[in-house]
GROMACS .gro file of C-alpha atoms in nm:
model
  376
    1MET     CA    1   0.000   0.000   0.000
    2LEU     CA    2   0.131   0.344  -0.093
    3ASP     CA    3   0.166   0.596   0.188
    4GLU     CA    4   0.062   0.906  -0.009
    5SER     CA    5   0.118   1.132   0.292
    6LEU     CA    6   0.488   1.043   0.277
    7LEU     CA    7   0.515   1.182  -0.076
    8ASP     CA    8   0.453   1.533   0.056
    9SER     CA    9   0.688   1.499   0.351
   10PRO     CA   10   1.048   1.577   0.245
   11GLU     CA   11   1.170   1.487   0.593
   12GLY     CA   12   0.987   1.155   0.589
   13LEU     CA   13   1.122   1.071   0.242
   14ALA     CA   14   1.477   1.150   0.354
   15GLU     CA   15   1.436   0.931   0.661
   16ALA     CA   16   1.304   0.640   0.452
   17ASP     CA   17   1.575   0.673   0.187
   18HIS     CA   18   1.846   0.450   0.334
   19ARG     CA   19   2.023   0.406  -0.001
   20ALA     CA   20   2.034   0.779  -0.092
   21LEU     CA   21   1.832   0.709  -0.407
   22LEU     CA   22   1.661   1.048  -0.404
   23ARG     CA   23   1.988   1.228  -0.355
   24GLY     CA   24   2.147   1.034  -0.640
   25THR     CA   25   1.852   1.117  -0.865
   26ALA     CA   26   1.860   1.486  -0.777
   27GLU     CA   27   2.237   1.505  -0.832
   28ALA     CA   28   2.235   1.327  -1.170
   29GLY     CA   29   2.331   1.649  -1.348
   30ALA     CA   30   2.632   1.696  -1.123
   31ARG     CA   31   2.731   1.332  -1.182
   32VAL     CA   32   2.726   1.392  -1.559
   33ARG     CA   33   2.958   1.692  -1.522
   34THR     CA   34   3.198   1.500  -1.297
   35ALA     CA   35   3.201   1.199  -1.531
   36ALA     CA   36   3.264   1.423  -1.832
   37ARG     CA   37   3.557   1.583  -1.648
   38HIS     CA   38   3.699   1.241  -1.563
   39ALA     CA   39   3.673   1.142  -1.930
   40ALA     CA   40   3.855   1.458  -2.038
   41GLU     CA   41   4.128   1.407  -1.776
   42ALA     CA   42   4.173   1.048  -1.895
   43GLY     CA   43   4.240   1.179  -2.246
   44VAL     CA   44   3.920   1.078  -2.423
   45GLY     CA   45   3.889   1.417  -2.592
   46ASP     CA   46   4.243   1.389  -2.732
   47LEU     CA   47   4.189   1.052  -2.901
   48LYS     CA   48   4.232   1.040  -3.279
   49PRO     CA   49   4.087   0.704  -3.386
   50ASP     CA   50   4.182   0.555  -3.722
   51GLY     CA   51   3.824   0.534  -3.843
   52ARG     CA   52   3.521   0.369  -3.686
   53PRO     CA   53   3.560   0.033  -3.512
   54ARG     CA   54   3.415  -0.267  -3.689
   55ALA     CA   55   3.224  -0.365  -3.374
   56VAL     CA   56   3.172  -0.222  -3.027
   57LEU     CA   57   3.128  -0.481  -2.751
   58ILE     CA   58   3.003  -0.382  -2.407
   59ALA     CA   59   3.046  -0.590  -2.093
   60GLY     CA   60   2.951  -0.533  -1.732
   61PRO     CA   61   2.731  -0.669  -1.455
   62GLY     CA   62   2.376  -0.575  -1.364
   63ALA     CA   63   2.103  -0.351  -1.495
   64ALA     CA   64   2.321  -0.041  -1.533
   65ALA     CA   65   2.555  -0.210  -1.782
   66THR     CA   66   2.260  -0.357  -1.971
   67GLN     CA   67   2.091  -0.016  -1.990
   68THR     CA   68   2.416   0.154  -2.090
   69ALA     CA   69   2.451  -0.086  -2.383
   70ASP     CA   70   2.085  -0.034  -2.475
   71LEU     CA   71   2.120   0.345  -2.470
   72LEU     CA   72   2.446   0.351  -2.667
   73GLY     CA   73   2.310   0.111  -2.928
   74THR     CA   74   1.994   0.319  -2.969
   75LEU     CA   75   2.181   0.648  -2.998
   76ALA     CA   76   2.432   0.501  -3.244
   77GLY     CA   77   2.146   0.397  -3.475
   78ALA     CA   78   1.998   0.082  -3.621
   79GLY     CA   79   2.305   0.010  -3.833
   80SER     CA   80   2.548   0.046  -3.545
   81PRO     CA   81   2.783  -0.234  -3.444
   82VAL     CA   82   2.707  -0.204  -3.068
   83THR     CA   83   2.659  -0.542  -2.896
   84ARG     CA   84   2.629  -0.634  -2.528
   85LEU     CA   85   2.822  -0.934  -2.404
   86ALA     CA   86   2.590  -1.123  -2.170
   87PRO     CA   87   2.760  -1.295  -1.874
   88THR     CA   88   2.731  -1.658  -1.776
   89GLY     CA   89   2.763  -1.810  -1.431
   90VAL     CA   90   2.580  -1.978  -1.149
   91ALA     CA   91   2.497  -1.661  -0.952
   92PRO     CA   92   2.487  -1.282  -1.001
   93ALA     CA   93   2.773  -1.233  -0.752
   94ALA     CA   94   3.086  -1.058  -0.878
   95GLY     CA   95   3.304  -1.367  -0.846
   96ALA     CA   96   3.065  -1.598  -1.031
   97LEU     CA   97   3.018  -1.409  -1.358
   98ARG     CA   98   3.220  -1.476  -1.673
   99TRP     CA   99   3.232  -1.304  -2.010
  100GLU     CA  100   3.362  -1.443  -2.338
  101LEU     CA  101   3.460  -1.264  -2.658
  102PRO     CA  102   3.303  -1.393  -2.981
  103GLY     CA  103   3.546  -1.591  -3.193
  104TRP     CA  104   3.547  -1.335  -3.476
  105THR     CA  105   3.673  -1.039  -3.269
  106GLY     CA  106   4.012  -0.888  -3.339
  107SER     CA  107   4.223  -0.574  -3.361
  108VAL     CA  108   3.961  -0.368  -3.547
  109ASP     CA  109   3.706  -0.405  -3.265
  110LEU     CA  110   3.648  -0.205  -2.946
  111LEU     CA  111   3.566  -0.350  -2.604
  112LEU     CA  112   3.393  -0.126  -2.349
  113ILE     CA  113   3.369  -0.237  -1.987
  114ALA     CA  114   3.133  -0.060  -1.745
  115THR     CA  115   3.102  -0.160  -1.380
  116PRO     CA  116   3.038   0.018  -1.048
  117ASP     CA  117   3.230  -0.259  -0.868
  118GLY     CA  118   3.560  -0.341  -1.034
  119THR     CA  119   3.637  -0.657  -0.834
  120GLU     CA  120   3.486  -0.904  -1.083
  121PRO     CA  121   3.750  -1.164  -1.176
  122GLY     CA  122   3.556  -1.236  -1.495
  123LEU     CA  123   3.606  -0.882  -1.624
  124SER     CA  124   3.979  -0.895  -1.552
  125LEU     CA  125   3.998  -1.222  -1.745
  126LEU     CA  126   3.801  -1.063  -2.029
  127THR     CA  127   4.048  -0.773  -2.038
  128GLU     CA  128   4.341  -1.014  -2.068
  129GLN     CA  129   4.160  -1.208  -2.341
  130ALA     CA  130   4.096  -0.885  -2.534
  131TYR     CA  131   4.463  -0.787  -2.501
  132ARG     CA  132   4.573  -1.120  -2.652
  133ARG     CA  133   4.328  -1.072  -2.940
  134GLY     CA  134   4.446  -0.715  -3.005
  135LEU     CA  135   4.119  -0.538  -2.916
  136THR     CA  136   4.123  -0.184  -2.785
  137VAL     CA  137   3.985  -0.181  -2.428
  138VAL     CA  138   3.822   0.115  -2.253
  139ALA     CA  139   3.679   0.073  -1.903
  140VAL     CA  140   3.473   0.290  -1.670
  141ALA     CA  141   3.528   0.153  -1.321
  142PRO     CA  142   3.625   0.269  -0.972
  143ALA     CA  143   3.992   0.362  -0.948
  144GLY     CA  144   4.222   0.136  -0.748
  145THR     CA  145   4.022  -0.182  -0.814
  146PRO     CA  146   4.161  -0.507  -0.960
  147LEU     CA  147   3.988  -0.432  -1.290
  148ALA     CA  148   4.145  -0.086  -1.308
  149GLU     CA  149   4.488  -0.242  -1.260
  150SER     CA  150   4.415  -0.509  -1.521
  151VAL     CA  151   4.306  -0.251  -1.780
  152SER     CA  152   4.614  -0.036  -1.719
  153GLY     CA  153   4.840  -0.342  -1.738
  154SER     CA  154   4.682  -0.440  -2.070
  155ARG     CA  155   4.750  -0.096  -2.221
  156GLY     CA  156   4.382  -0.008  -2.214
  157LEU     CA  157   4.222   0.323  -2.123
  158LEU     CA  158   4.066   0.357  -1.778
  159VAL     CA  159   3.819   0.634  -1.696
  160PRO     CA  160   3.770   0.644  -1.316
  161MET     CA  161   3.401   0.616  -1.234
  162ALA     CA  162   3.246   0.933  -1.093
  163THR     CA  163   3.133   0.845  -0.742
  164ALA     CA  164   2.981   1.032  -0.449
  165PRO     CA  165   3.063   0.981  -0.079
  166TYR     CA  166   2.719   0.836  -0.008
  167ASP     CA  167   2.771   0.566  -0.273
  168HIS     CA  168   2.978   0.375  -0.018
  169ASP     CA  169   2.727   0.395   0.269
  170GLU     CA  170   2.499   0.122   0.132
  171PRO     CA  171   2.535  -0.134  -0.151
  172LEU     CA  172   2.469   0.041  -0.482
  173ALA     CA  173   2.144  -0.045  -0.658
  174ALA     CA  174   2.214  -0.140  -1.020
  175SER     CA  175   1.929   0.089  -1.131
  176ALA     CA  176   2.048   0.383  -0.919
  177PRO     CA  177   2.052   0.700  -1.136
  178GLY     CA  178   2.402   0.801  -1.029
  179VAL     CA  179   2.541   0.466  -1.145
  180LEU     CA  180   2.386   0.496  -1.491
  181TRP     CA  181   2.510   0.848  -1.562
  182ALA     CA  182   2.856   0.781  -1.416
  183MET     CA  183   2.905   0.491  -1.660
  184LEU     CA  184   2.717   0.627  -1.960
  185THR     CA  185   2.870   0.976  -1.983
  186PRO     CA  186   3.237   0.880  -2.049
  187LEU     CA  187   3.128   0.622  -2.307
  188LEU     CA  188   2.915   0.882  -2.485
  189ALA     CA  189   3.222   1.105  -2.505
  190LEU     CA  190   3.432   0.814  -2.634
  191LEU     CA  191   3.186   0.705  -2.905
  192ASP     CA  192   3.155   1.069  -3.010
  193ARG     CA  193   3.531   1.058  -3.086
  194THR     CA  194   3.488   0.738  -3.289
  195GLY     CA  195   3.206   0.892  -3.494
  196LEU     CA  196   2.944   0.635  -3.393
  197LEU     CA  197   2.720   0.899  -3.235
  198THR     CA  198   2.712   1.271  -3.163
  199ALA     CA  199   2.782   1.371  -2.802
  200PRO     CA  200   3.026   1.663  -2.793
  201PRO     CA  201   3.108   1.837  -2.462
  202ASP     CA  202   2.842   2.107  -2.512
  203ALA     CA  203   2.575   1.836  -2.566
  204LEU     CA  204   2.676   1.664  -2.242
  205GLU     CA  205   2.653   1.998  -2.061
  206LYS     CA  206   2.299   2.041  -2.197
  207VAL     CA  207   2.216   1.693  -2.064
  208ALA     CA  208   2.339   1.796  -1.720
  209ASP     CA  209   2.132   2.117  -1.738
  210ARG     CA  210   1.819   1.921  -1.835
  211LEU     CA  211   1.873   1.679  -1.546
  212ASP     CA  212   1.908   1.977  -1.309
  213ALA     CA  213   1.583   2.123  -1.445
  214VAL     CA  214   1.396   1.797  -1.385
  215ALA     CA  215   1.536   1.781  -1.030
  216GLU     CA  216   1.393   2.129  -0.964
  217ARG     CA  217   1.048   2.025  -1.090
  218CYS     CA  218   1.037   1.675  -0.942
  219GLY     CA  219   1.238   1.703  -0.621
  220PRO     CA  220   1.105   1.597  -0.280
  221ALA     CA  221   1.022   1.956  -0.178
  222VAL     CA  222   0.777   1.997  -0.471
  223ALA     CA  223   0.418   1.903  -0.383
  224THR     CA  224   0.253   1.607  -0.552
  225TYR     CA  225  -0.010   1.813  -0.737
  226SER     CA  226   0.263   1.995  -0.934
  227ASN     CA  227   0.522   1.716  -0.938
  228ALA     CA  228   0.498   1.485  -1.240
  229ALA     CA  229   0.712   1.212  -1.081
  230LYS     CA  230   0.516   1.201  -0.752
  231THR     CA  231   0.189   1.203  -0.946
  232LEU     CA  232   0.304   0.910  -1.159
  233ALA     CA  233   0.417   0.718  -0.848
  234ALA     CA  234   0.075   0.768  -0.687
  235GLU     CA  235  -0.102   0.660  -1.006
  236LEU     CA  236   0.101   0.338  -1.021
  237ALA     CA  237   0.019   0.234  -0.665
  238ASP     CA  238  -0.158  -0.107  -0.674
  239ALA     CA  239  -0.133  -0.109  -1.056
  240LEU     CA  240   0.050  -0.315  -1.315
  241PRO     CA  241   0.243  -0.059  -1.524
  242VAL     CA  242   0.205  -0.126  -1.895
  243VAL     CA  243   0.478   0.096  -2.039
  244TRP     CA  244   0.432   0.196  -2.402
  245THR     CA  245   0.700   0.401  -2.576
  246GLU     CA  246   0.698   0.602  -2.896
  247GLY     CA  247   1.003   0.753  -3.060
  248VAL     CA  248   1.354   0.612  -3.083
  249SER     CA  249   1.484   0.764  -2.760
  250ALA     CA  250   1.178   0.669  -2.557
  251GLY     CA  251   1.242   0.296  -2.605
  252PRO     CA  252   1.547   0.260  -2.377
  253ALA     CA  253   1.391   0.503  -2.128
  254GLY     CA  254   1.086   0.278  -2.100
  255ARG     CA  255   1.294  -0.035  -2.059
  256ARG     CA  256   1.501   0.133  -1.788
  257PHE     CA  257   1.181   0.244  -1.611
  258ALA     CA  258   1.050  -0.114  -1.604
  259ALA     CA  259   1.383  -0.241  -1.466
  260ALA     CA  260   1.397   0.033  -1.200
  261LEU     CA  261   1.040  -0.040  -1.088
  262ALA     CA  262   1.123  -0.408  -1.046
  263GLU     CA  263   1.453  -0.356  -0.862
  264LEU     CA  264   1.371  -0.056  -0.644
  265SER     CA  265   1.006  -0.110  -0.549
  266GLY     CA  266   0.937  -0.472  -0.644
  267THR     CA  267   0.672  -0.359  -0.893
  268PRO     CA  268   0.640  -0.580  -1.202
  269ALA     CA  269   0.593  -0.399  -1.532
  270VAL     CA  270   0.566  -0.486  -1.900
  271VAL     CA  271   0.709  -0.267  -2.174
  272ALA     CA  272   0.675  -0.248  -2.553
  273GLU     CA  273   0.717   0.005  -2.831
  274LEU     CA  274   0.432   0.153  -3.032
  275PRO     CA  275   0.273   0.063  -3.265
  276GLU     CA  276   0.359  -0.305  -3.201
  277ALA     CA  277   0.253  -0.267  -2.837
  278LEU     CA  278  -0.110  -0.236  -2.945
  279ALA     CA  279  -0.114  -0.594  -3.074
  280ALA     CA  280   0.126  -0.732  -2.814
  281HIS     CA  281  -0.076  -0.608  -2.515
  282SER     CA  282  -0.434  -0.600  -2.644
  283ALA     CA  283  -0.513  -0.939  -2.485
  284LEU     CA  284  -0.357  -0.823  -2.158
  285LEU     CA  285  -0.587  -0.519  -2.144
  286ALA     CA  286  -0.888  -0.733  -2.229
  287GLY     CA  287  -0.809  -0.999  -1.968
  288PRO     CA  288  -0.844  -1.020  -1.590
  289LEU     CA  289  -0.613  -0.722  -1.534
  290ALA     CA  290  -0.853  -0.482  -1.707
  291ALA     CA  291  -1.044  -0.254  -1.472
  292ARG     CA  292  -1.381  -0.370  -1.608
  293ALA     CA  293  -1.290  -0.737  -1.547
  294ASP     CA  294  -1.308  -0.705  -1.168
  295PRO     CA  295  -1.496  -0.393  -1.060
  296ASP     CA  296  -1.424  -0.274  -0.709
  297ASP     CA  297  -1.630  -0.469  -0.457
  298PHE     CA  298  -1.848  -0.230  -0.259
  299PHE     CA  299  -1.828  -0.462   0.044
  300ARG     CA  300  -1.447  -0.499   0.037
  301ASP     CA  301  -1.272  -0.407   0.362
  302ARG     CA  302  -1.063  -0.115   0.242
  303VAL     CA  303  -0.842  -0.125   0.551
  304GLU     CA  304  -0.759  -0.496   0.563
  305GLU     CA  305  -0.796  -0.600   0.198
  306ALA     CA  306  -0.574  -0.474  -0.079
  307PRO     CA  307  -0.750  -0.358  -0.398
  308ALA     CA  308  -0.741  -0.582  -0.703
  309LEU     CA  309  -0.443  -0.532  -0.934
  310HIS     CA  310  -0.534  -0.355  -1.257
  311ALA     CA  311  -0.328  -0.244  -1.553
  312ARG     CA  312  -0.236   0.119  -1.608
  313VAL     CA  313  -0.079   0.236  -1.934
  314VAL     CA  314   0.224   0.466  -1.905
  315LEU     CA  315   0.283   0.635  -2.241
  316LEU     CA  316   0.637   0.770  -2.283
  317ARG     CA  317   0.664   0.976  -2.600
  318ASP     CA  318   0.947   1.136  -2.789
  319ARG     CA  319   0.948   1.257  -3.147
  320PRO     CA  320   0.811   0.968  -3.358
  321LEU     CA  321   0.987   0.891  -3.685
  322GLY     CA  322   0.835   1.068  -3.984
  323GLY     CA  323   0.589   1.256  -3.765
  324LEU     CA  324   0.351   0.958  -3.761
  325THR     CA  325   0.206   0.875  -3.420
  326ALA     CA  326   0.017   0.580  -3.278
  327ALA     CA  327  -0.068   0.770  -2.959
  328PRO     CA  328  -0.439   0.829  -3.047
  329ALA     CA  329  -0.486   0.459  -3.120
  330ALA     CA  330  -0.306   0.373  -2.795
  331ARG     CA  331  -0.533   0.598  -2.590
  332GLU     CA  332  -0.841   0.456  -2.762
  333LEU     CA  333  -0.737   0.095  -2.698
  334ALA     CA  334  -0.669   0.166  -2.330
  335LEU     CA  335  -0.988   0.359  -2.268
  336THR     CA  336  -1.194   0.098  -2.455
  337HIS     CA  337  -1.091  -0.145  -2.181
  338ASP     CA  338  -1.140   0.112  -1.902
  339THR     CA  339  -0.763   0.125  -1.851
  340PRO     CA  340  -0.631   0.463  -1.729
  341VAL     CA  341  -0.340   0.628  -1.909
  342SER     CA  342  -0.049   0.832  -1.772
  343GLU     CA  343   0.154   1.030  -2.026
  344LEU     CA  344   0.502   1.181  -2.021
  345GLU     CA  345   0.647   1.386  -2.304
  346PRO     CA  346   0.975   1.581  -2.277
  347GLU     CA  347   1.024   1.945  -2.364
  348GLU     CA  348   1.188   2.036  -2.694
  349GLY     CA  349   1.560   1.978  -2.727
  350GLY     CA  350   1.825   1.753  -2.874
  351GLU     CA  351   1.797   1.375  -2.868
  352LEU     CA  352   2.026   1.340  -2.566
  353GLU     CA  353   1.835   1.608  -2.372
  354THR     CA  354   1.491   1.460  -2.433
  355LEU     CA  355   1.617   1.113  -2.347
  356ALA     CA  356   1.771   1.247  -2.024
  357GLU     CA  357   1.441   1.411  -1.927
  358LEU     CA  358   1.238   1.092  -1.976
  359ILE     CA  359   1.491   0.892  -1.776
  360ALA     CA  360   1.507   1.150  -1.497
  361VAL     CA  361   1.129   1.184  -1.447
  362THR     CA  362   1.075   0.808  -1.447
  363ASP     CA  363   1.375   0.759  -1.216
  364PHE     CA  364   1.218   0.998  -0.966
  365ALA     CA  365   0.884   0.817  -1.000
  366ALA     CA  366   1.042   0.475  -0.939
  367VAL     CA  367   1.223   0.605  -0.630
  368TYR     CA  368   0.910   0.773  -0.488
  369LEU     CA  369   0.708   0.455  -0.541
  370ALA     CA  370   0.980   0.249  -0.369
  371LEU     CA  371   1.005   0.481  -0.067
  372ALA     CA  372   0.630   0.538  -0.018
  373SER     CA  373   0.538   0.169  -0.051
  374ALA     CA  374   0.820   0.024   0.160
  375PRO     CA  375   0.709  -0.145   0.486
  376ARG     CA  376   0.788   0.052   0.801
   0.00000   0.00000   0.00000
């Protein structure tokens, strides 16, 4: 059950936030600036690559590495050679994961490693394997870790991960906003140098500014009625989020939102891109999760009995390709099945800025839902 009174209590939110998730979300813009500075100090801006790499491989543990690969692949375009290396192992623990390079990789390929830990033996082994194959290796990881030493010993480039003092107070959540931006920013700067995408220093500064602007609008001191993130969190209480995205940049933002909801608040969610989502989820909206399938029982004990779980569509929109939009059809399908719709659309700006805004608002919403629904 969501404690809606907690949403309008900045002191109560701070007391409930043992992992500093709200602080990390609010300081995402500062994390981008710090990470960009670390990339510049590591020499990323001075690189002069001999053309584009044949393939870009990304390895790392957890949701943040997966989302980083998703975002970079989306921004680089459909014809990009960006591929995530999925780990194998018997457990998600750092010592149990292993990564393997495909057999075709060689000196014309680029390996990116992104991890907030740096103690994974599997990543150190992967670095050594890449060195033997002749791949160029670039890693974003905490300084002074075994991985950092392995990368330096293999003549790779290490960008120290931008961290904050409170990162070390509690175990980092893989979906924590600070983790994502600390790993993503240096790799954006690097792939800008290779020509795979466009992310010059002024674009990264605009991303940081947009994240700051969202923090001002969606921070804990802003009341729910004028706070898009708190409103979305309240709307998703006791609901199954059905996240529909439209526009290239909205896709990875929606997938990150679903992952953050699951990890931070334990809320399951399904996600798909329009227009395919209309066919993929039409049966879901017509089934037992539809509001009309199980109308609220007048005699239900509203204190002791939780309400029935019903779907709620969350429509994340960016600029659709060619100006065509499936949003009207999406609204019609949802409302036909008495399913409420929440919509988020970023303000005008470049692709990186609008993507950052969608991620930031949904990050705040996931954190608010986690804090206000946690048992106390």
